[in-house]
Each structure stands twice: as structure tokens, then as C-alpha cells.
Amino acid sequence: MADDDRRDDRRPDPDALLALADKDRRGKLTVFLGAAPGVGKTYAMLSRAKRLKADGADLVVGLVETHGRSETAALLDGLEILPRRRVAHRGRMLEEFDLDAALERRPRIVIVDELAHSNPEDSRHPKRHQDIEELISAGIDVWTALNIQHLESLADLVAQITGVTVRERVPDIVLKRADEVLLVDLAPSELIERLKDGKVYLPESANRAVDRFFRLGNLTALRELALRRTADRVDDQMVDYLKQNAIDGPWATGERLIVCVGSDPLSEKVVRVASRLASGLNAPWLVVSIERADREVETPERLQRIETLFRLAEQLGAETRRVIGNDFVEEILKLARREHATQIVIGTRKRSRWQKLATRSLPDALARQASGLGVHIVTPEGGTVAPPRRLPFRRPKLTAFRQAALSALGFVTLTTLIGMGIDYFVDLPNISLLFLLAVLGASVVGGYIAAFLAAALSALAYNYFFIDPVHTFTIAAPHEVFALFIFLAVAMIAGGFASRIREQAEIARVRATALQSLYDFSRKLASTAKGEDAIWLAVSQLQASLKRKVVLLVPRKGDLSVAAAWPPDTELDVTDMTAARWTHDKREPAGHGTGTLPNSRFEFRPLLGPHGIVGVCGIEHAGERLDLNAERSLTAILDQTAIALDRARLADETVEQAARLEGERYREALLSSISHDLRTPLATITGAVTGLRQLGERMTPENRDDLLQSIEEESGRMSRFVANLLDMTRIEAGTLKPKQDWVDVADVVQSAVERTRKHAPGRVVETGIAADLPLIRGDSVLIGQVLFNLLDNAVKYGGDEPINVYARRDGKDVLISVTDLGKGIPPEDLDRIFEKFYRRGKPDGRAPGTGLGLSIARGFVEAMGGKIHAESPALKKRGTRIVMRFSGSDETRGDVR
């Protein structure tokens, strides 16, 4: 029972299942691996292809190199072969694999020989394995061939075994990610016989190959490497299967390597050795470089070497990280504990006896303090002795050395003159302390070099001018000799400390400046609401920080387009745009310095926001790679810009969504209004017409007149409803063009009131029109329609109390108000009553009317240059007053008449 419970608790490894799901979406890579050329990799690959083709498989040959071997070329008969791409390279035409043709053909399986091949310069990718990766990402299965000596991690070992440096290499991660690795094995003696028989190379080439590369010892060693790597691959596949199926296995758990590298040449060997060790242990590994926090000791050349090491480590399947700290041992052990590492790999050189006595090496310190951790020490070839440790500052240029020498000479000269002046008046035994000030001043101004020069010159000046016998370099008293040496030592130590403090202050200033620049940029970015503003802000900030041309592209209408560039006249050619689109589609860097379209002038990087890619940034190549500080600034700016663009996009989508919801609300209100306000009059008209037809002459004249009157009233109601819809359409479309005639307000008011009395004969409408009203500019028909809409609204919602219409003068303006004594409108809804489909107190839409009358009134009034608003009468504390304001003329209606 307990066994059953334990079996039920076992679950497949989530990471293994995710990796399996990712493989299901991609094509599959099959690698035919051999120990050396001529073992039969291509022959085995084509033989298998012939069998699958006979079974009806959709298989094509993208590229196969037969090297003149007739038996291999014969296997191509009957197979579909893609045409090759012709490329001009160094004055001759080359036939290369056509990647675009394979993607367009899109077979189930494509054969692409020679995995380690390097493509010509104008190709999309510099290496063939990158072409194959694109095919696999497109869902196409790929078969390819590889010799073991082309693996990146084995390059140094192969060179050591064979004496031949392999130029074309494949990252180990490519073989590690292969779905199937088939070893094509052949005994070394048989391979040499094939070579002598001319079945591998032509006779003259075969003789040279036997003498150099194809020796029995070399082939045996390469065969062992191929067998070991294949066995490691089989172990990896078995472990993956056990983890995916939750089967208990004997695999080692928790193995993780920390690999320490620097800018020295030995670090490349350390990375390769660590790669082979991690492959054998099937363990993840982390390559780390530690920088000092208190000084900048790395030159651009050293930083470039570390970047190259990091790229090599990533190709071999490692993670990379930079750590800042002063105590290297403490930082390494802290990182090892945080990453749960079990082993540390580090390089060391053979040290001389004096170096061993003077300082303890980093590997020795790690071995003493790394309790519970395995420490692997990698040594250089030949056991060379480490060169003497250089001072931790950059070699000064000639101008810098001249400045340091001048500052040291100036401080010492000034101090000597001051000392001679003091000595003339007062005989002081400790006047040498003045020269310490000279050393400190020179170190602050000129750095280490100035400090050491000032110390030496101070010692000479003090001896020459102040130690008896003066004006000679001879020292008579022994204690003066001792004092001089003590002074020189103290001066050099003090100068060194002062120079170091100066250097730390300069580093802090540079970092504070960069931090302040990023802070200012983030504040400006946070205050921008539009994506265009964020784009231009980012481009200007990048150009100012990197001093290079910068371009930023965003997706628009299904394609990338340049949104901003600095300088503004920066243009992208076809290669640049292709690299930018690749970056957008694949979400990985492309262009200069990358593995995709490296001939581009720009390096393109994706802007990845929380909800996906929002754009692409291109930085022009300026002859050298970005240094570490510039790289950090670039990454920070791009991350913040991506978040800002994503925020702006979400804001735009929110506005669009709100507009869609508002339109949906209007549509529902309109449909509700149409269904109610058309159904009621139509039902009335239909009932009246039916009664007239069925009863006919049997109806009394009074009843017939009532039915005809109801038909007339409801037809008018429908006419007004349709007119309101048409008026609202004209207002929203901007096609309303009111007249600008002189209008007599009294005539318009009287006309609208009479129309209302006919429409609602039972309601009382009172008017009050001032006698001195001026004429107003407007359209009398539209003003009359507005007044009628206001009066109609008051009839519906004003109760049984009288409706008041007033017109008076307010300075040069004319105010027209319509007041009812209904239940009124809450103060918070006074502005909403002019919205479309708003109905006072009837949110369910069942009140009479369409809810368009007041909205149309506002549109008409504003189109004529007037204003309209609603208010609640202050004295009666109930009811609603709608007030219109129009600009009047200097003439009254009496003057015009």
C-alpha cells in the first residue's frame, strides 16, 4: 500500500515536459555524426533517404557534397534536389544552399549536408547551422552531417591531438538539442585503406592527408571522442525519457558548475574544459566574470576579450553573468551558495617561488575556504610561469604621462621654494613634511604616475637642498639616510592612497552621472502619455548616451516602419530592414555583430514589453563594440522604453475599447428607442386603419374623425422621430451648415410656442419677451426647432404646471430660457441631459421620446455659435431651466423695421 502511495505521488518533471512540448512545435534535427571525413556519413544519410522516399515521404535534398565519390553521387538519383543559390565571392561563383527556396518548398524533410559550413558574407546567416535552425523553427525536419572535430568545445583538444587547428566550428548546443544523433563508425585502419584507394580524396590530396591528419593515432583519438559524445547523448536522452515519464532513475541530481574567467588567454581553455566537464556530468554551468567595485582596471581590449569568452560560453550552452565586488573569493563562494553549485572551475598559472611567498593565489584561497565544493584547477600548456603582476591601472599614454610628470614637477618645485623660504627664517628639523603635501597634491591631480614621480623628486629635492651637506646628493649622517628612505616609503604609500581615492571618486562620478541620466530619462518617460513622445525621447537619449546613429521601428499596418531616427536623415537600406524584420519576427538580435545578417550597418534589438514585442531599436556600428557601461545604459533604456510603449498601447486600446462600449451603448439605446417609438405609433395607425376598413360606413362620423386624427398625430410623431435621427446624423457627420441671417427672437419664440400649443393643446405655455431685444445672427428654422425640442421636453417631464419661456438681454447677448416645474434634475446629471439617448429618471428607456432632443438642441446651438446649459431654479427648488445664449447686434428689431 505504501508503495502504491509513493507511485501515485510521483509526477513527471515539469521542465522536461515543457521541453518536450516545445519540440512538438518545431521540426526535428537528425545529425549523422562521424569521427573524420570519409567514414560514410553522407552515404548513410542518402541511403536512409532513398528508403523513406520509396515509402512516399516528402523529402528533398537541399544540399549534398559528394566530393567526387561516385557511389555517393549515385544515391542522388530519384531524389528531388533543390536548385542551389549562386553567389559571387572573391572573384568566383559559389553554389550555396538556398534557404528561401527550402522555406518556400516546405517539405517534410530536407537534407542539408556539412553542418559546420560557413556561408558567404552576403548570406542571411554566417553559419549553416543557423540556416538549419531557421528551418527547424519553421516546422521542417532537417538531416545533416557533422565530424566530431568541428565541435566548439573540442577545438583545443583536437588541435592538441592532431596538430591541425579547425576553423569551422559548431556550438555544442546545436548537437545537444538534436532530436537524433546517429553515429557512423568505421575502424581507423579501414578508413586509411579507403583513403589510399582514392575513395575519400583524390590521390594527390589523399597522400598529404595520410601524412598529416589521417594518421592512425589521430583517427583513434577522434573515434574515441565521437563514441564518448554519442554515449553522452544517449545518456541525456535516457534521463529525459525517465523524467518525462516520472520513472525513478539513478541520475545524479543537483550538479551545477561555476566557471570563473577573466581577460587572460587561459580563460578560453577554462571555458572549453568546463564545457566538456559539464557535458560529462550532464550538469548546467554558469560562467562568471568578477569586476572590482572600487576601481576600473579593465581596458577596452580586456572587456572585448571577456565579451568574446561570454559568447563562446553561450554557444557551448552556458549561462553568463557579471559580478561586482572587491573580495573575489567571497563573491565566488556567495554566488556558489546562491546558485546551489557543487563544483568550481578556475584557471591558474604556475607561479614562481617569490610569488607563492608574497601572495596566495585565488585558486589556493578558494580551495581553503570552499568547504563542501569541488574545485577544478585548469593549468596552461607547458606549465609556464606566471608573469609578474602588473599594477592595476592602465598604461598611460604619452600625453597622460607628460601631464603627470609636469604636475609632479610643479608641486615639488613649489614645495621646494616654500621650504627654502621657511628655512631661511626658521630652522625646522621636520621640514620634510612639506614634501608629503606635494606628493598628495600631485596624486590628486595626476594619479598614480604623478604620485610616484612626485615621491622620487621630493626625495631628491629634500636631499639636495635640506640635508647636509646641501647642494649635493651626499648624506653625511646615517640617521638622515634612514629618514630619507622612510620618507620615500611614506610618500609613495600616501600618494598611492590619494590616487586611489581620486580614481574611486572619478568612478563614482561617472556612475552617478549615468545613474542621474537614467533617472531623468525615466522621469520624462513616466510623464509621457503618447507612444510617439516616448519613441522620440528614447531615440534622443540613446544617441546622446552612445554617440551613434539610432533608429527605432514600430509595427504599423502589418509591417515595420521607422518611427523615429537620430539624426533625422538616417536611412535604412534593404539589408537593414530585413534584419529589423527578423528581429521583430524572431524576437532576437540581428544585424551587425550577430549571427543573422551581420553585414548590416546596424545592430537591431527587440523591445520586449510585458505583453509582447512593441518595437525594434537599431544602433549603428561605429567601428568598435559598446563598452560595459554603454551596454548597461542601452539595456536599461530599451527596457524602460518597451514598458512605456506597451503602456501607451494599452492606453490606446483602452480608449478604443471605451469608444466601442459607448458605441454599443448608443446602439442599444437607439434600437430600444426605435422599437418603442416606432412600434407605438405604428400600432395606433394600424389599429385605426383596420377599424376604418372593417367598419367602414357603419362608423359614426365622430368615431371616423377620431381615428383619422389619431392617424395624423401618430404620423407626425413618426415624422418628428425620423427628423431627429436625420438631424443627429447631420450634426455628427459635420454636414450641418446653418444660415447666418439676422433673426428676430420674438418671432421665433412665438412661432415655437404656437407649434407646441397645437402639439399639446392641454398645456399652458407662458412667455415673457423683453422689448429691447437686439437681433441675433443665426438660422431661424434651427432656433425654432431647438425651442420646440425644449418645449416638447418640458411637456413630457414638467408635470401639469405651466411652462415659462423668457427672452431677455444680458449686455450684448440675448438669453432665451425654457423653465418647467417638474421634479427637476439632480445636480450631478445637469451636464448629462445633453448626451445622446439620456432620459431623465427613466434609465430603462421606456419614457416617451428618443432621448435625442436635447442633444440635437446642443448641436444646433453650438453650430450657430451659441451656448446652452441646464440649471435648477434657485428659488422654487424644483423644476429645470434650459438657457441658451446668443451674441446680439447693436440694432434692435424696432431699428431694423
Short mmCIF file of C-alpha atoms in Angstrom, two decimals, residues 134-507:
data_model
loop_
_atom_site.label_atom_id
_atom_site.label_comp_id
_atom_site.label_asym_id
_atom_site.label_seq_id
_atom_site.Cartn_x
_atom_site.Cartn_y
_atom_site.Cartn_z
CA GLU A 134 15.51 28.62 -39.10
CA LEU A 135 14.24 25.58 -40.99
CA ILE A 136 13.55 23.75 -37.74
CA SER A 137 11.73 26.78 -36.32
CA ALA A 138 9.52 26.69 -39.43
CA GLY A 139 8.49 23.11 -38.60
CA ILE A 140 10.70 21.34 -41.18
CA ASP A 141 12.71 18.24 -40.25
CA VAL A 142 16.40 18.50 -41.18
CA TRP A 143 19.05 15.82 -41.74
CA THR A 144 22.68 16.90 -41.66
CA ALA A 145 26.21 15.54 -41.18
CA LEU A 146 29.00 16.57 -38.81
CA ASN A 147 32.54 15.49 -37.98
CA ILE A 148 33.45 15.41 -34.29
CA GLN A 149 36.43 17.75 -34.70
CA HIS A 150 34.10 20.62 -35.61
CA LEU A 151 32.54 20.81 -32.12
CA GLU A 152 33.46 24.09 -30.43
CA SER A 153 34.31 22.59 -27.04
CA LEU A 154 36.73 20.09 -28.62
CA ALA A 155 38.63 22.57 -30.79
CA ASP A 156 41.61 22.92 -28.44
CA LEU A 157 41.70 19.20 -27.73
CA VAL A 158 41.57 18.34 -31.45
CA ALA A 159 44.35 20.83 -32.18
CA GLN A 160 46.45 19.26 -29.42
CA ILE A 161 45.85 15.72 -30.75
CA THR A 162 46.20 16.30 -34.49
CA GLY A 163 48.26 19.47 -34.68
CA VAL A 164 45.62 20.95 -37.00
CA THR A 165 43.52 23.96 -35.97
CA VAL A 166 39.90 23.55 -37.10
CA ARG A 167 38.48 26.85 -38.36
CA GLU A 168 34.86 25.90 -38.97
CA ARG A 169 33.16 25.07 -35.68
CA VAL A 170 29.67 24.30 -34.43
CA PRO A 171 28.41 25.28 -30.95
CA ASP A 172 27.89 22.26 -28.72
CA ILE A 173 24.34 23.39 -28.00
CA VAL A 174 23.39 22.50 -31.60
CA LEU A 175 24.34 18.86 -31.09
CA LYS A 176 22.83 18.82 -27.60
CA ARG A 177 19.45 19.99 -28.95
CA ALA A 178 19.43 17.47 -31.81
CA ASP A 179 16.49 15.09 -31.66
CA GLU A 180 18.51 12.18 -33.03
CA VAL A 181 22.27 11.59 -33.29
CA LEU A 182 23.33 8.68 -35.49
CA LEU A 183 26.97 7.62 -35.17
CA VAL A 184 28.52 6.49 -38.46
CA ASP A 185 31.52 4.47 -37.31
CA LEU A 186 34.42 3.00 -39.24
CA ALA A 187 37.61 1.46 -37.94
CA PRO A 188 40.66 3.75 -38.42
CA SER A 189 42.53 1.13 -40.42
CA GLU A 190 39.61 0.71 -42.84
CA LEU A 191 39.34 4.49 -43.22
CA ILE A 192 43.04 4.73 -44.09
CA GLU A 193 42.59 1.97 -46.68
CA ARG A 194 39.64 3.85 -48.21
CA LEU A 195 41.80 6.95 -48.30
CA LYS A 196 44.64 5.17 -50.09
CA ASP A 197 42.17 3.68 -52.60
CA GLY A 198 41.05 7.19 -53.57
CA LYS A 199 37.52 6.75 -52.14
CA VAL A 200 37.80 9.81 -49.87
CA TYR A 201 40.04 12.33 -51.68
CA LEU A 202 41.90 12.47 -54.98
CA PRO A 203 45.24 10.56 -54.93
CA GLU A 204 47.48 13.62 -54.54
CA SER A 205 45.26 15.02 -51.78
CA ALA A 206 45.00 11.60 -50.13
CA ASN A 207 48.80 11.32 -49.74
CA ARG A 208 49.01 14.67 -47.98
CA ALA A 209 46.05 13.74 -45.74
CA VAL A 210 47.67 10.46 -44.65
CA ASP A 211 50.87 12.27 -43.76
CA ARG A 212 49.16 14.96 -41.72
CA PHE A 213 45.64 14.37 -40.41
CA PHE A 214 44.71 10.78 -41.25
CA ARG A 215 47.23 9.08 -39.02
CA LEU A 216 46.24 6.02 -37.03
CA GLY A 217 46.72 7.72 -33.65
CA ASN A 218 44.74 10.77 -34.67
CA LEU A 219 41.86 8.75 -36.07
CA THR A 220 41.76 6.51 -32.98
CA ALA A 221 41.56 9.55 -30.68
CA LEU A 222 38.88 11.19 -32.81
CA ARG A 223 36.91 7.95 -32.87
CA GLU A 224 37.03 7.81 -29.08
CA LEU A 225 35.75 11.41 -28.88
CA ALA A 226 32.87 10.60 -31.24
CA LEU A 227 31.94 7.46 -29.28
CA ARG A 228 32.08 9.31 -25.97
CA ARG A 229 29.97 12.20 -27.23
CA THR A 230 27.40 9.82 -28.70
CA ALA A 231 27.27 7.89 -25.43
CA ASP A 232 26.73 11.13 -23.53
CA ARG A 233 23.92 11.95 -25.92
CA VAL A 234 22.29 8.56 -25.31
CA ASP A 235 22.54 9.14 -21.55
CA ASP A 236 20.87 12.54 -21.94
CA GLN A 237 18.02 11.03 -23.94
CA MET A 238 17.51 8.30 -21.36
CA VAL A 239 17.40 10.80 -18.49
CA ASP A 240 14.93 12.99 -20.40
CA TYR A 241 12.69 9.99 -21.01
CA LEU A 242 12.76 8.94 -17.36
CA LYS A 243 11.95 12.46 -16.17
CA GLN A 244 9.13 12.91 -18.68
CA ASN A 245 7.53 9.66 -17.57
CA ALA A 246 8.16 10.04 -13.81
CA ILE A 247 10.34 6.92 -13.70
CA ASP A 248 12.83 6.69 -10.87
CA GLY A 249 16.35 6.63 -12.20
CA PRO A 250 19.93 6.66 -10.99
CA TRP A 251 20.80 10.04 -12.49
CA ALA A 252 22.80 12.49 -10.40
CA THR A 253 20.81 15.45 -9.09
CA GLY A 254 21.95 18.90 -8.08
CA GLU A 255 25.21 19.03 -10.06
CA ARG A 256 25.94 22.60 -11.12
CA LEU A 257 29.23 24.24 -12.13
CA ILE A 258 30.55 27.75 -11.53
CA VAL A 259 33.29 28.68 -14.02
CA CYS A 260 35.50 31.70 -13.20
CA VAL A 261 37.06 33.57 -16.13
CA GLY A 262 38.99 36.75 -16.72
CA SER A 263 40.60 38.55 -19.60
CA ASP A 264 43.71 36.35 -19.68
CA PRO A 265 44.33 33.89 -22.56
CA LEU A 266 43.98 30.89 -20.25
CA SER A 267 40.26 31.60 -19.71
CA GLU A 268 39.34 30.25 -23.16
CA LYS A 269 40.80 26.88 -22.22
CA VAL A 270 38.98 27.06 -18.88
CA VAL A 271 35.66 27.51 -20.71
CA ARG A 272 36.30 24.58 -23.05
CA VAL A 273 37.39 22.28 -20.24
CA ALA A 274 34.34 23.27 -18.20
CA SER A 275 32.12 22.58 -21.21
CA ARG A 276 33.46 19.04 -21.52
CA LEU A 277 33.12 18.53 -17.78
CA ALA A 278 29.52 19.79 -17.77
CA SER A 279 28.69 17.59 -20.75
CA GLY A 280 30.07 14.53 -19.00
CA LEU A 281 28.15 15.33 -15.80
CA ASN A 282 25.03 16.40 -17.71
CA ALA A 283 25.03 19.48 -15.48
CA PRO A 284 24.17 23.15 -16.06
CA TRP A 285 27.07 25.57 -15.75
CA LEU A 286 27.48 29.27 -15.15
CA VAL A 287 30.41 31.34 -16.44
CA VAL A 288 31.13 34.35 -14.24
CA SER A 289 33.49 37.32 -14.51
CA ILE A 290 34.14 39.46 -11.44
CA GLU A 291 34.82 43.18 -11.67
CA ARG A 292 36.26 45.31 -8.93
CA ALA A 293 33.80 47.74 -7.41
CA ASP A 294 36.38 50.28 -6.24
CA ARG A 295 38.31 50.80 -9.47
CA GLU A 296 38.17 50.41 -13.22
CA VAL A 297 41.05 48.09 -14.05
CA GLU A 298 39.76 46.68 -17.34
CA THR A 299 40.84 48.22 -20.60
CA PRO A 300 38.51 48.14 -23.63
CA GLU A 301 40.65 45.33 -25.08
CA ARG A 302 40.18 43.21 -21.96
CA LEU A 303 36.46 43.92 -21.88
CA GLN A 304 36.29 42.81 -25.51
CA ARG A 305 38.06 39.56 -24.64
CA ILE A 306 35.57 38.89 -21.83
CA GLU A 307 32.68 39.56 -24.23
CA THR A 308 34.23 37.05 -26.65
CA LEU A 309 34.54 34.50 -23.85
CA PHE A 310 30.91 35.02 -22.88
CA ARG A 311 29.75 34.47 -26.46
CA LEU A 312 31.84 31.28 -26.64
CA ALA A 313 30.35 30.05 -23.35
CA GLU A 314 26.81 30.76 -24.54
CA GLN A 315 27.48 28.85 -27.75
CA LEU A 316 28.63 25.92 -25.64
CA GLY A 317 25.41 26.02 -23.62
CA ALA A 318 26.40 28.02 -20.53
CA GLU A 319 24.80 30.92 -18.74
CA THR A 320 26.91 34.04 -18.29
CA ARG A 321 26.96 36.63 -15.55
CA ARG A 322 28.99 39.60 -14.33
CA VAL A 323 29.58 40.14 -10.62
CA ILE A 324 30.86 43.31 -8.98
CA GLY A 325 32.85 43.05 -5.74
CA ASN A 326 36.20 43.57 -4.06
CA ASP A 327 36.78 40.19 -2.37
CA PHE A 328 36.87 37.70 -5.23
CA VAL A 329 36.83 34.62 -3.01
CA GLU A 330 33.85 35.85 -1.02
CA GLU A 331 31.91 36.79 -4.16
CA ILE A 332 32.57 33.42 -5.83
CA LEU A 333 31.52 31.45 -2.76
CA LYS A 334 28.46 33.65 -2.25
CA LEU A 335 27.43 33.04 -5.86
CA ALA A 336 28.06 29.31 -5.49
CA ARG A 337 25.78 29.14 -2.45
CA ARG A 338 23.09 31.20 -4.13
CA GLU A 339 23.17 29.05 -7.29
CA HIS A 340 23.49 25.77 -5.36
CA ALA A 341 26.70 24.96 -7.22
CA THR A 342 28.58 21.80 -6.43
CA GLN A 343 31.84 22.41 -8.32
CA ILE A 344 34.02 25.39 -9.23
CA VAL A 345 36.29 25.50 -12.27
CA ILE A 346 39.09 28.06 -12.32
CA GLY A 347 42.39 28.51 -14.14
CA THR A 348 45.82 29.20 -12.71
CA ARG A 349 49.35 29.63 -13.96
CA LYS A 350 52.48 28.16 -12.49
CA ARG A 351 53.83 30.72 -10.05
CA SER A 352 57.38 31.43 -9.06
CA ARG A 353 58.64 30.83 -5.53
CA TRP A 354 58.68 34.54 -4.74
CA GLN A 355 55.09 34.92 -5.88
CA LYS A 356 54.00 32.00 -3.70
CA LEU A 357 55.68 33.60 -0.67
CA ALA A 358 54.30 37.06 -1.40
CA THR A 359 50.62 36.35 -2.11
CA ARG A 360 48.19 33.47 -2.06
CA SER A 361 46.62 32.70 -5.44
CA LEU A 362 42.88 32.79 -6.00
CA PRO A 363 42.59 29.00 -6.58
CA ASP A 364 44.50 28.34 -3.35
CA ALA A 365 42.20 30.67 -1.42
CA LEU A 366 39.15 29.02 -2.92
CA ALA A 367 40.43 25.53 -2.10
CA ARG A 368 40.95 26.58 1.54
CA GLN A 369 37.52 28.18 2.02
CA ALA A 370 35.27 26.21 -0.36
CA SER A 371 34.18 23.57 2.10
CA GLY A 372 31.85 21.01 0.52
CA LEU A 373 32.62 22.20 -3.02
CA GLY A 374 34.82 20.55 -5.63
CA VAL A 375 37.46 22.88 -7.11
CA HIS A 376 38.83 22.02 -10.58
CA ILE A 377 42.06 23.85 -11.45
CA VAL A 378 42.98 24.24 -15.12
CA THR A 379 46.63 24.92 -15.97
CA PRO A 380 48.14 26.24 -19.21
CA GLU A 381 50.06 24.14 -21.67
CA GLY A 382 53.70 23.67 -20.77
CA GLY A 383 53.35 24.92 -17.19
CA THR A 384 54.64 28.40 -17.95
CA VAL A 385 55.43 30.64 -15.04
CA ALA A 386 53.02 33.48 -14.46
CA PRO A 387 54.40 36.88 -15.40
CA PRO A 388 54.90 39.40 -12.61
CA ARG A 389 51.66 41.03 -11.52
CA ARG A 390 51.24 44.40 -13.13
CA LEU A 391 49.95 47.47 -11.41
CA PRO A 392 46.14 47.66 -11.55
CA PHE A 393 45.96 50.73 -13.74
CA ARG A 394 46.07 51.30 -17.43
CA ARG A 395 49.32 52.00 -19.19
CA PRO A 396 49.36 55.79 -19.62
CA LYS A 397 49.52 57.37 -22.99
CA LEU A 398 52.31 59.81 -23.81
CA THR A 399 50.16 62.88 -23.22
CA ALA A 400 48.90 61.50 -19.89
CA PHE A 401 52.45 60.71 -18.79
CA ARG A 402 53.57 64.21 -19.75
CA GLN A 403 50.75 65.73 -17.73
CA ALA A 404 51.58 63.55 -14.71
CA ALA A 405 55.28 64.49 -14.94
CA LEU A 406 54.50 68.20 -15.22
CA SER A 407 52.13 68.11 -12.25
CA ALA A 408 54.68 66.24 -10.13
CA LEU A 409 57.49 68.63 -11.15
CA GLY A 410 55.30 71.66 -10.46
CA PHE A 411 54.23 70.56 -6.98
CA VAL A 412 57.77 69.57 -5.98
CA THR A 413 59.25 72.84 -7.31
CA LEU A 414 56.67 74.94 -5.48
CA THR A 415 57.16 72.97 -2.27
CA THR A 416 60.96 73.33 -2.54
CA LEU A 417 60.69 77.12 -2.90
CA ILE A 418 58.32 77.34 0.05
CA GLY A 419 60.62 75.13 2.12
CA MET A 420 63.67 77.24 1.26
CA GLY A 421 61.77 80.36 2.28
CA ILE A 422 60.79 78.86 5.63
CA ASP A 423 64.30 77.52 6.21
CA TYR A 424 65.74 81.00 5.60
CA PHE A 425 63.80 82.40 8.53
CA VAL A 426 63.31 79.39 10.80
CA ASP A 427 65.46 76.30 11.21
CA LEU A 428 62.95 73.39 11.28
CA PRO A 429 64.08 69.76 11.65
CA ASN A 430 60.86 68.29 10.15
CA ILE A 431 60.58 70.38 7.00
CA SER A 432 60.32 67.14 5.03
CA LEU A 433 56.61 67.03 5.91
CA LEU A 434 56.04 69.76 3.32
CA PHE A 435 57.03 67.34 0.59
CA LEU A 436 54.32 64.93 1.70
CA LEU A 437 51.83 67.63 0.75
CA ALA A 438 53.48 67.86 -2.66
CA VAL A 439 53.08 64.10 -3.17
CA LEU A 440 49.44 64.19 -2.08
CA GLY A 441 48.67 67.15 -4.33
CA ALA A 442 50.35 65.54 -7.35
CA SER A 443 48.49 62.25 -6.76
CA VAL A 444 45.13 64.03 -6.61
CA VAL A 445 45.80 65.91 -9.83
CA GLY A 446 47.77 63.36 -11.87
CA GLY A 447 47.04 59.92 -10.38
CA TYR A 448 49.41 57.06 -9.63
CA ILE A 449 52.16 58.08 -12.03
CA ALA A 450 52.25 61.63 -10.70
CA ALA A 451 52.33 60.32 -7.12
CA PHE A 452 55.35 58.07 -7.71
CA LEU A 453 57.22 60.72 -9.68
CA ALA A 454 56.49 63.32 -7.02
CA ALA A 455 57.74 60.97 -4.30
CA ALA A 456 61.01 60.36 -6.16
CA LEU A 457 61.55 64.06 -6.96
CA SER A 458 60.67 65.04 -3.40
CA ALA A 459 63.28 62.64 -2.05
CA LEU A 460 65.90 64.08 -4.39
CA ALA A 461 64.93 67.71 -3.68
CA TYR A 462 64.88 67.17 0.08
CA ASN A 463 68.32 65.53 -0.06
CA TYR A 464 69.81 68.21 -2.32
CA PHE A 465 68.50 71.33 -0.61
CA PHE A 466 67.94 70.42 3.04
CA ILE A 467 70.23 67.53 4.11
CA ASP A 468 73.85 68.34 4.98
CA PRO A 469 75.94 68.71 3.02
CA VAL A 470 73.46 70.74 0.99
CA HIS A 471 73.60 71.13 -2.79
CA THR A 472 74.96 67.61 -3.10
CA PHE A 473 73.35 64.19 -3.11
CA THR A 474 75.79 63.01 -0.44
CA ILE A 475 74.34 62.21 3.02
CA ALA A 476 76.77 62.52 5.91
CA ALA A 477 74.68 61.30 8.87
CA PRO A 478 73.39 57.69 8.90
CA HIS A 479 70.11 58.72 10.55
CA GLU A 480 69.45 61.05 7.61
CA VAL A 481 69.74 58.08 5.24
CA PHE A 482 67.21 56.16 7.31
CA ALA A 483 64.89 59.19 7.48
CA LEU A 484 65.12 59.67 3.70
CA PHE A 485 64.11 56.09 2.95
CA ILE A 486 61.27 56.24 5.46
CA PHE A 487 60.12 59.49 3.87
CA LEU A 488 60.22 57.94 0.40
CA ALA A 489 58.18 54.91 1.53
CA VAL A 490 55.60 57.03 3.36
CA ALA A 491 55.33 59.39 0.40
CA MET A 492 54.73 56.57 -2.07
CA ILE A 493 52.14 54.88 0.18
CA ALA A 494 50.33 58.14 0.86
CA GLY A 495 50.40 59.05 -2.81
CA GLY A 496 49.06 55.66 -3.75
CA PHE A 497 46.16 56.01 -1.32
CA ALA A 498 45.38 59.52 -2.50
CA SER A 499 45.49 58.47 -6.15
CA ARG A 500 43.22 55.51 -5.40
CA ILE A 501 40.74 57.80 -3.64
CA ARG A 502 40.84 60.10 -6.66
CA GLU A 503 40.18 57.17 -9.00
CA GLN A 504 37.29 55.93 -6.86
CA ALA A 505 35.82 59.42 -6.81
CA GLU A 506 36.07 59.58 -10.61
CA ILE A 507 34.38 56.18 -10.95
#
